[in-house]
Amino acid sequence: MLITREDIALLEKVILPGILSGVPKASVVLSMMTRLPNMTTGQEVMRVDDVLPQAYWVNGDTGTKQTTMAAWDKVLIKAEEVAVIVPISEAVLADADYDILGAIQPKIEEAFGRVIDEAIIFGKNKPAGFRNDIITSARNAGNNVQIPASNPNMYDLLLEKGGVISKVEEAGYMPNGVVAGLTMRANLRGIKDSNGQPIFNKNGMQERTQYALDGLPMFFPENGGFDSSITPLIVGDWKQAVYSIRQDITIKLLTEGVITDPNDSNKILYNLAQQDMVALRVVLRMGWALPNPATALDPDRTNFPFAYLEAKSGQSYDTRTVTFTVKDDASTPAAIKGARVTLNGTALLTDEDGKVVFNMPAGTYPYRVTKQGKVTQTADITVGSSAVTKTITLAKRA
């Protein structure tokens, strides 16, 4: 039994629709995020609230009604490519007495789910078109909670003021889900509230999870995409994150060539011709975003709807400081306080000195600097092996 070219048409009809519906289930983060309609182009724009209208009391019967303003910003969702190759022995195909397609499809879905979770949560192998991952954004927003080196009180770290759940609430969001590594379960057992009730229990509030943490659905990924060495637990308002899938999934039968180790191009994993194998290559394109529209509790759109526990006390990351200084264009430039600097999706406000500091891994990132009444500045900045400083001048809007 060999897969022929004619069989590919059948594979596309059988496998691809299943992958479209199966990948969001195989990826823990996609299962909790908000799915948008499928993308019709490689890059699409979302319009989100940027400035909220304000209401005013009218003073007396003849008081003047004041005007207000509203504004909208655009958030880009760029589709990036994720692919998987499934090598199959021709002998296995020839001797198969079971549903080969039924066995292949879940493996493809799991592979997609793993790399998607790694990229969105931790930024691992993140494509250039993706915004900052959840961990990087939460750390820059100050939503990381360190576990003391000795005698940690897990209840306080999770639920009390300054804990991960309260961090999300203080940012103006309602937490609706928890993602944790399997090793975290041992730390949660036996923790009780003031009424003696366990905060970690079964029978979560969603069908896809049988666990809950203080009433929040709790997921323990088993696809290998959760890195407990970085964080044991993440809490967030997952509906704030959105994703979209391109429908142009492709599938190709490979009958010749070699498959190399993605971490070592000189290491050959399979030689299809020599080992009498074929391989199915499936390519999926998708994008995600955190629109973060202006709300009454976050008018500046700088709060972040996720928080996480540090894996260990004093944990360090391979990042560099990126300092922006924003000034006006006067003859003697003055610092601009409250300018919003958005660096690859992470937004912070400048202080009294017009400064804002990010911590970023190496790479090239787009930035955008805005201030009401000023001309917006956009460009890219490259982060290398040392700290980066950048001065931005904002001109008055005509």
Coordinates of C-alpha atoms in Angstrom, one line a residue:
M1 CA 0.0 0.0 0.0
L2 CA 1.4 3.4 -1.0
I3 CA -0.1 6.8 -0.9
T4 CA -0.5 8.1 -4.4
R5 CA -1.0 11.5 -5.8
E6 CA -4.7 10.7 -6.2
D7 CA -4.8 10.0 -2.5
I8 CA -3.7 13.5 -1.7
A9 CA -7.1 14.9 -2.8
L10 CA -8.8 12.5 -0.4
L11 CA -6.4 13.4 2.4
E12 CA -7.2 17.1 1.9
K13 CA -10.9 16.3 2.1
V14 CA -10.5 14.2 5.2
I15 CA -7.6 15.7 7.2
L16 CA -7.7 19.4 6.6
P17 CA -11.3 20.1 7.8
G18 CA -10.4 18.1 10.9
I19 CA -7.3 20.1 11.5
L20 CA -9.2 23.4 11.3
S21 CA -11.4 22.3 14.1
G22 CA -8.9 20.1 16.0
V23 CA -6.0 22.5 16.4
P24 CA -7.9 24.9 18.7
K25 CA -8.6 22.0 20.9
A26 CA -5.0 20.7 20.9
S27 CA -3.7 24.1 21.8
V28 CA -4.6 25.1 25.4
V29 CA -4.3 28.8 24.7
L30 CA -6.4 28.8 21.6
S31 CA -9.1 26.8 23.4
M32 CA -9.5 29.8 25.8
M33 CA -8.9 32.7 23.4
T34 CA -11.5 34.3 21.3
R35 CA -11.7 33.0 17.8
L36 CA -12.3 35.5 15.0
P37 CA -13.6 34.7 11.5
N38 CA -11.0 33.1 9.3
M39 CA -8.7 35.5 7.7
T40 CA -9.2 36.3 4.0
T41 CA -5.8 37.9 3.6
G42 CA -2.4 37.4 5.1
Q43 CA -2.8 40.5 7.3
E44 CA -6.0 42.0 8.6
V45 CA -6.8 45.1 10.7
M46 CA -9.0 45.3 13.8
R47 CA -10.4 48.6 14.9
V48 CA -10.5 49.0 18.7
D49 CA -11.5 51.9 21.0
D50 CA -8.5 54.2 21.7
V51 CA -10.1 57.2 23.4
L52 CA -13.4 56.9 25.3
P53 CA -16.1 59.5 25.1
Q54 CA -16.7 61.4 28.3
A55 CA -20.1 62.5 29.8
Y56 CA -20.6 65.7 31.8
W57 CA -23.3 67.2 34.1
V58 CA -25.1 70.2 32.7
N59 CA -25.1 73.1 35.2
G60 CA -28.6 74.4 35.6
D61 CA -31.4 74.8 33.0
T62 CA -29.3 76.9 30.7
G63 CA -26.0 75.2 31.2
T64 CA -23.8 74.5 28.2
K65 CA -23.4 70.9 27.1
Q66 CA -19.8 70.0 26.6
T67 CA -18.4 68.2 23.7
T68 CA -16.3 65.0 23.9
M69 CA -14.2 63.0 21.6
A70 CA -13.7 59.3 20.7
A71 CA -11.0 57.7 18.7
W72 CA -10.2 54.3 17.3
D73 CA -6.9 52.6 16.8
K74 CA -5.9 49.7 14.5
V75 CA -4.4 46.4 15.6
L76 CA -2.9 44.2 13.0
I77 CA -3.2 40.4 12.9
K78 CA -0.6 38.9 10.7
A79 CA -0.9 35.3 9.6
E80 CA 2.3 33.3 10.1
E81 CA 3.1 29.8 8.9
V82 CA 3.4 26.7 11.1
A83 CA 4.1 23.4 9.5
V84 CA 4.5 19.8 10.6
I85 CA 6.0 16.8 8.8
V86 CA 4.8 13.3 9.6
P87 CA 7.2 10.6 8.3
I88 CA 5.6 7.2 7.6
S89 CA 7.3 3.9 6.7
E90 CA 6.1 2.4 3.5
A91 CA 6.1 -1.0 5.2
V92 CA 3.7 0.3 7.8
L93 CA 1.4 1.6 5.0
A94 CA 1.6 -1.7 3.2
D95 CA 0.8 -3.7 6.3
A96 CA -1.7 -1.4 7.9
D97 CA -4.9 -2.9 9.0
Y98 CA -6.2 0.2 10.8
D99 CA -7.2 3.7 9.9
I100 CA -3.9 5.5 9.0
L101 CA -5.6 8.8 8.6
G102 CA -7.3 8.5 12.0
A103 CA -3.9 7.9 13.5
I104 CA -2.1 10.7 11.7
Q105 CA -4.6 13.5 12.3
P106 CA -4.3 13.8 16.1
K107 CA -0.5 13.7 15.9
I108 CA -0.6 16.7 13.5
E109 CA -3.1 18.5 15.7
E110 CA -0.9 17.9 18.8
A111 CA 2.2 19.1 17.0
F112 CA 0.5 22.3 15.9
G113 CA -0.9 22.8 19.4
R114 CA 2.5 22.5 21.0
V115 CA 4.3 25.1 18.9
I116 CA 1.4 27.5 19.0
D117 CA 1.3 27.4 22.8
E118 CA 5.1 27.8 23.0
A119 CA 5.1 30.8 20.8
I120 CA 2.1 32.6 22.3
I121 CA 2.9 32.0 26.0
F122 CA 6.7 31.9 26.0
G123 CA 7.8 33.4 22.7
K124 CA 9.7 30.2 21.8
N125 CA 10.6 30.2 18.1
K126 CA 8.1 33.0 17.7
P127 CA 7.7 34.2 14.1
A128 CA 8.7 37.8 13.4
G129 CA 5.1 38.8 12.7
F130 CA 3.8 37.9 16.1
R131 CA 3.5 40.4 18.9
N132 CA 5.2 40.0 22.3
D133 CA 4.4 36.7 24.0
I134 CA 2.3 36.6 27.2
I135 CA 5.3 36.2 29.6
T136 CA 7.3 39.1 28.1
S137 CA 4.3 41.4 28.1
A138 CA 3.2 40.5 31.7
R139 CA 6.8 41.0 32.9
N140 CA 7.0 44.4 31.4
A141 CA 3.6 45.3 32.9
G142 CA 4.9 44.3 36.3
N143 CA 2.4 41.3 36.5
N144 CA 5.0 38.8 37.6
V145 CA 4.9 37.5 41.1
Q146 CA 8.0 36.0 42.7
I147 CA 7.9 32.9 44.9
P148 CA 10.0 33.4 48.0
A149 CA 13.0 31.1 48.3
S150 CA 11.7 29.7 51.6
N151 CA 8.3 29.1 53.2
P152 CA 6.1 30.4 50.4
N153 CA 2.5 30.9 51.2
M154 CA 0.8 29.7 48.0
Y155 CA -2.6 31.0 49.0
D156 CA -1.3 34.6 49.3
L157 CA 0.7 34.2 46.1
L158 CA -2.4 33.2 44.3
L159 CA -5.3 35.1 45.9
E160 CA -4.3 37.8 48.2
K161 CA -3.5 41.4 47.1
G162 CA -0.4 41.3 45.0
G163 CA -1.0 37.7 44.0
V164 CA -1.4 36.6 40.4
I165 CA -5.2 36.5 40.4
S166 CA -5.5 40.0 42.0
K167 CA -2.8 41.3 39.6
V168 CA -5.3 40.7 36.8
E169 CA -8.2 42.1 38.7
E170 CA -6.2 45.2 39.6
A171 CA -5.5 45.7 35.9
G172 CA -9.2 46.0 35.4
Y173 CA -9.9 42.5 34.0
M174 CA -11.9 39.5 35.2
P175 CA -9.8 36.4 35.3
N176 CA -11.4 33.5 33.5
G177 CA -8.8 30.7 33.3
V178 CA -5.6 29.3 34.7
V179 CA -2.9 27.4 32.9
A180 CA -0.3 25.5 34.9
G181 CA 2.4 22.9 34.6
L182 CA 1.6 19.4 35.9
T183 CA 4.1 19.8 38.8
M184 CA 2.0 22.7 40.1
R185 CA -0.7 20.3 41.2
A186 CA 1.3 19.1 44.2
N187 CA 1.7 22.7 45.4
L188 CA -2.1 23.3 45.2
R189 CA -3.4 20.2 47.0
G190 CA -4.4 21.0 50.6
I191 CA -4.6 24.8 50.2
K192 CA -7.8 26.0 51.8
D193 CA -9.6 29.3 52.2
S194 CA -10.7 31.0 55.4
N195 CA -13.7 28.7 55.5
G196 CA -11.6 25.6 55.3
Q197 CA -12.7 24.9 51.7
P198 CA -10.0 23.7 49.2
I199 CA -9.3 26.3 46.5
F200 CA -8.1 23.6 44.1
N201 CA -10.7 21.0 43.2
K202 CA -12.3 19.0 40.5
N203 CA -15.4 19.8 38.5
G204 CA -14.3 23.0 36.8
M205 CA -16.7 25.4 35.1
Q206 CA -15.9 24.3 31.6
E207 CA -16.4 20.9 30.0
R208 CA -12.8 20.7 28.7
T209 CA -11.3 20.8 32.2
Q210 CA -12.1 18.8 35.3
Y211 CA -10.2 21.1 37.6
A212 CA -10.8 24.6 39.1
L213 CA -8.7 27.1 41.1
D214 CA -10.9 29.2 43.3
G215 CA -13.7 28.7 40.8
L216 CA -11.6 29.4 37.7
P217 CA -11.3 26.7 35.1
M218 CA -7.8 25.3 35.3
F219 CA -5.8 23.6 32.5
F220 CA -2.7 21.4 32.7
P221 CA -1.3 21.1 29.2
E222 CA -0.1 17.7 28.1
N223 CA 1.1 18.6 24.7
G224 CA 4.6 19.6 25.8
G225 CA 4.1 23.3 25.1
F226 CA 4.2 24.5 28.7
D227 CA 7.6 25.4 30.1
S228 CA 7.5 25.0 33.9
S229 CA 11.1 26.2 34.2
I230 CA 9.8 29.7 33.3
T231 CA 6.5 29.7 35.2
P232 CA 4.5 27.2 37.0
L233 CA 1.2 29.1 36.6
I234 CA -0.5 31.8 34.5
V235 CA -3.8 33.5 35.2
G236 CA -5.6 35.8 32.8
D237 CA -8.7 37.1 31.0
W238 CA -8.2 34.9 28.0
K239 CA -11.1 36.2 26.0
Q240 CA -9.1 39.5 25.6
A241 CA -6.7 37.5 23.3
V242 CA -8.0 36.8 19.8
Y243 CA -6.8 34.6 17.0
S244 CA -7.7 33.9 13.4
I245 CA -6.8 31.1 11.0
R246 CA -6.2 31.3 7.3
Q247 CA -8.1 28.7 5.3
D248 CA -5.3 28.1 2.8
I249 CA -4.0 25.0 4.6
T250 CA -1.8 22.9 2.3
I251 CA -0.8 19.3 2.4
K252 CA 1.9 17.7 0.3
L253 CA 3.3 14.2 0.0
L254 CA 7.1 14.0 0.2
T255 CA 8.6 10.8 -1.4
E256 CA 12.2 11.9 -1.6
G257 CA 14.6 14.1 0.3
V258 CA 15.9 14.3 3.9
I259 CA 14.4 15.6 7.1
T260 CA 16.9 17.3 9.4
D261 CA 16.8 18.2 13.0
P262 CA 15.3 21.7 13.4
N263 CA 18.0 22.5 16.0
D264 CA 20.9 21.1 14.0
S265 CA 20.6 21.3 10.2
N266 CA 23.6 18.9 9.9
K267 CA 21.8 16.1 11.7
I268 CA 19.6 14.0 9.4
L269 CA 16.6 12.5 11.1
Y270 CA 15.2 10.7 8.1
N271 CA 16.3 10.0 4.5
L272 CA 13.0 9.1 2.8
A273 CA 14.5 7.4 -0.2
Q274 CA 17.0 5.3 1.6
Q275 CA 14.7 4.3 4.4
D276 CA 11.7 3.5 2.2
M277 CA 9.5 6.2 3.7
V278 CA 7.1 8.9 2.7
A279 CA 6.1 12.0 4.7
L280 CA 3.1 14.2 4.9
R281 CA 3.8 17.9 5.2
V282 CA 0.9 20.0 6.4
V283 CA 1.1 23.8 6.6
L284 CA -1.3 26.0 8.6
R285 CA -1.3 29.8 8.8
M286 CA -2.7 31.7 11.7
G287 CA -2.3 35.0 13.6
W288 CA -3.2 36.3 17.1
A289 CA -3.4 39.7 18.9
L290 CA -4.3 41.4 22.1
P291 CA -6.4 44.4 21.0
N292 CA -6.6 45.8 24.5
P293 CA -9.3 48.4 23.8
A294 CA -9.7 51.4 26.1
T295 CA -12.0 50.8 29.0
A296 CA -13.2 52.8 32.0
L297 CA -10.6 51.0 34.1
D298 CA -7.8 51.2 31.5
P299 CA -8.3 54.4 29.5
D300 CA -4.6 54.5 28.4
R301 CA -4.6 50.8 27.2
T302 CA -1.5 50.0 29.1
N303 CA -2.8 47.4 31.5
F304 CA -2.3 43.8 30.7
P305 CA -4.8 41.0 31.3
F306 CA -2.4 38.3 32.4
A307 CA -0.1 37.6 35.3
Y308 CA 2.2 34.7 36.2
L309 CA 4.3 33.2 39.0
E310 CA 8.0 33.2 38.6
A311 CA 9.5 29.7 38.5
K312 CA 12.0 30.6 41.2
S313 CA 13.1 33.5 43.3
G314 CA 15.2 36.0 41.5
Q315 CA 14.8 34.4 38.1
S316 CA 16.7 36.2 35.3
Y317 CA 15.9 36.4 31.6
D318 CA 18.0 36.9 28.6
T319 CA 16.7 40.4 27.9
R320 CA 18.1 43.9 27.3
T321 CA 16.7 47.2 28.6
V322 CA 15.2 49.3 25.9
T323 CA 14.8 52.9 27.1
F324 CA 12.7 55.4 25.2
T325 CA 12.8 59.2 26.0
V326 CA 10.0 61.2 24.5
K327 CA 10.3 65.0 24.0
D328 CA 8.4 67.8 22.3
D329 CA 9.8 69.7 19.3
A330 CA 10.2 73.0 21.0
S331 CA 13.4 75.0 20.6
T332 CA 14.3 73.8 24.1
P333 CA 12.7 70.2 24.1
A334 CA 10.8 69.3 27.1
A335 CA 10.0 65.8 28.4
I336 CA 6.5 64.5 27.6
K337 CA 4.8 62.7 30.4
G338 CA 2.1 60.2 29.7
A339 CA 3.1 59.4 26.1
R340 CA 2.2 55.9 25.2
V341 CA 5.0 53.8 23.8
T342 CA 3.9 50.5 22.3
L343 CA 6.8 48.1 21.6
N344 CA 5.7 45.0 19.6
G345 CA 2.3 45.0 21.3
T346 CA 3.4 45.9 24.8
A347 CA 2.3 49.4 25.8
L348 CA 3.7 51.6 28.7
L349 CA 3.4 55.3 29.6
T350 CA 6.4 57.7 29.9
D351 CA 7.2 59.1 33.4
E352 CA 7.9 62.7 34.4
D353 CA 11.2 62.6 32.6
G354 CA 9.6 61.4 29.4
K355 CA 11.2 57.9 29.9
V356 CA 9.9 54.4 29.7
V357 CA 11.9 51.2 30.0
F358 CA 11.2 47.8 28.4
N359 CA 13.0 44.5 28.9
M360 CA 13.2 42.6 25.6
P361 CA 15.0 39.6 24.1
A362 CA 17.2 40.2 21.1
G363 CA 15.3 40.9 17.9
T364 CA 13.9 43.7 15.7
Y365 CA 10.5 45.1 16.8
P366 CA 8.1 47.7 15.6
Y367 CA 7.3 50.6 18.0
R368 CA 4.7 53.3 18.1
V369 CA 4.7 56.5 20.1
T370 CA 1.4 58.4 20.6
K371 CA 0.2 61.3 22.7
Q372 CA -3.1 63.2 22.2
G373 CA -2.4 66.3 20.2
K374 CA 0.9 65.1 18.9
V375 CA 1.9 63.5 15.6
T376 CA 2.3 59.7 16.0
Q377 CA 5.8 58.3 15.4
T378 CA 6.3 54.7 14.2
A379 CA 9.5 52.7 13.2
D380 CA 11.5 49.6 14.1
I381 CA 14.1 49.2 16.8
T382 CA 16.8 46.5 16.9
V383 CA 17.8 44.9 20.2
G384 CA 21.2 43.2 20.2
S385 CA 23.6 42.2 22.9
S386 CA 23.5 45.4 24.9
A387 CA 21.1 48.0 26.3
V388 CA 19.3 50.3 23.7
T389 CA 18.3 53.9 24.1
K390 CA 16.1 55.9 21.8
T391 CA 15.0 59.5 21.8
I392 CA 11.7 60.3 20.1
T393 CA 10.5 63.8 19.2
L394 CA 6.8 64.4 18.9
A395 CA 5.6 67.4 16.9
K396 CA 2.3 69.2 17.6
R397 CA -0.5 68.0 15.5
A398 CA -1.7 70.7 13.0

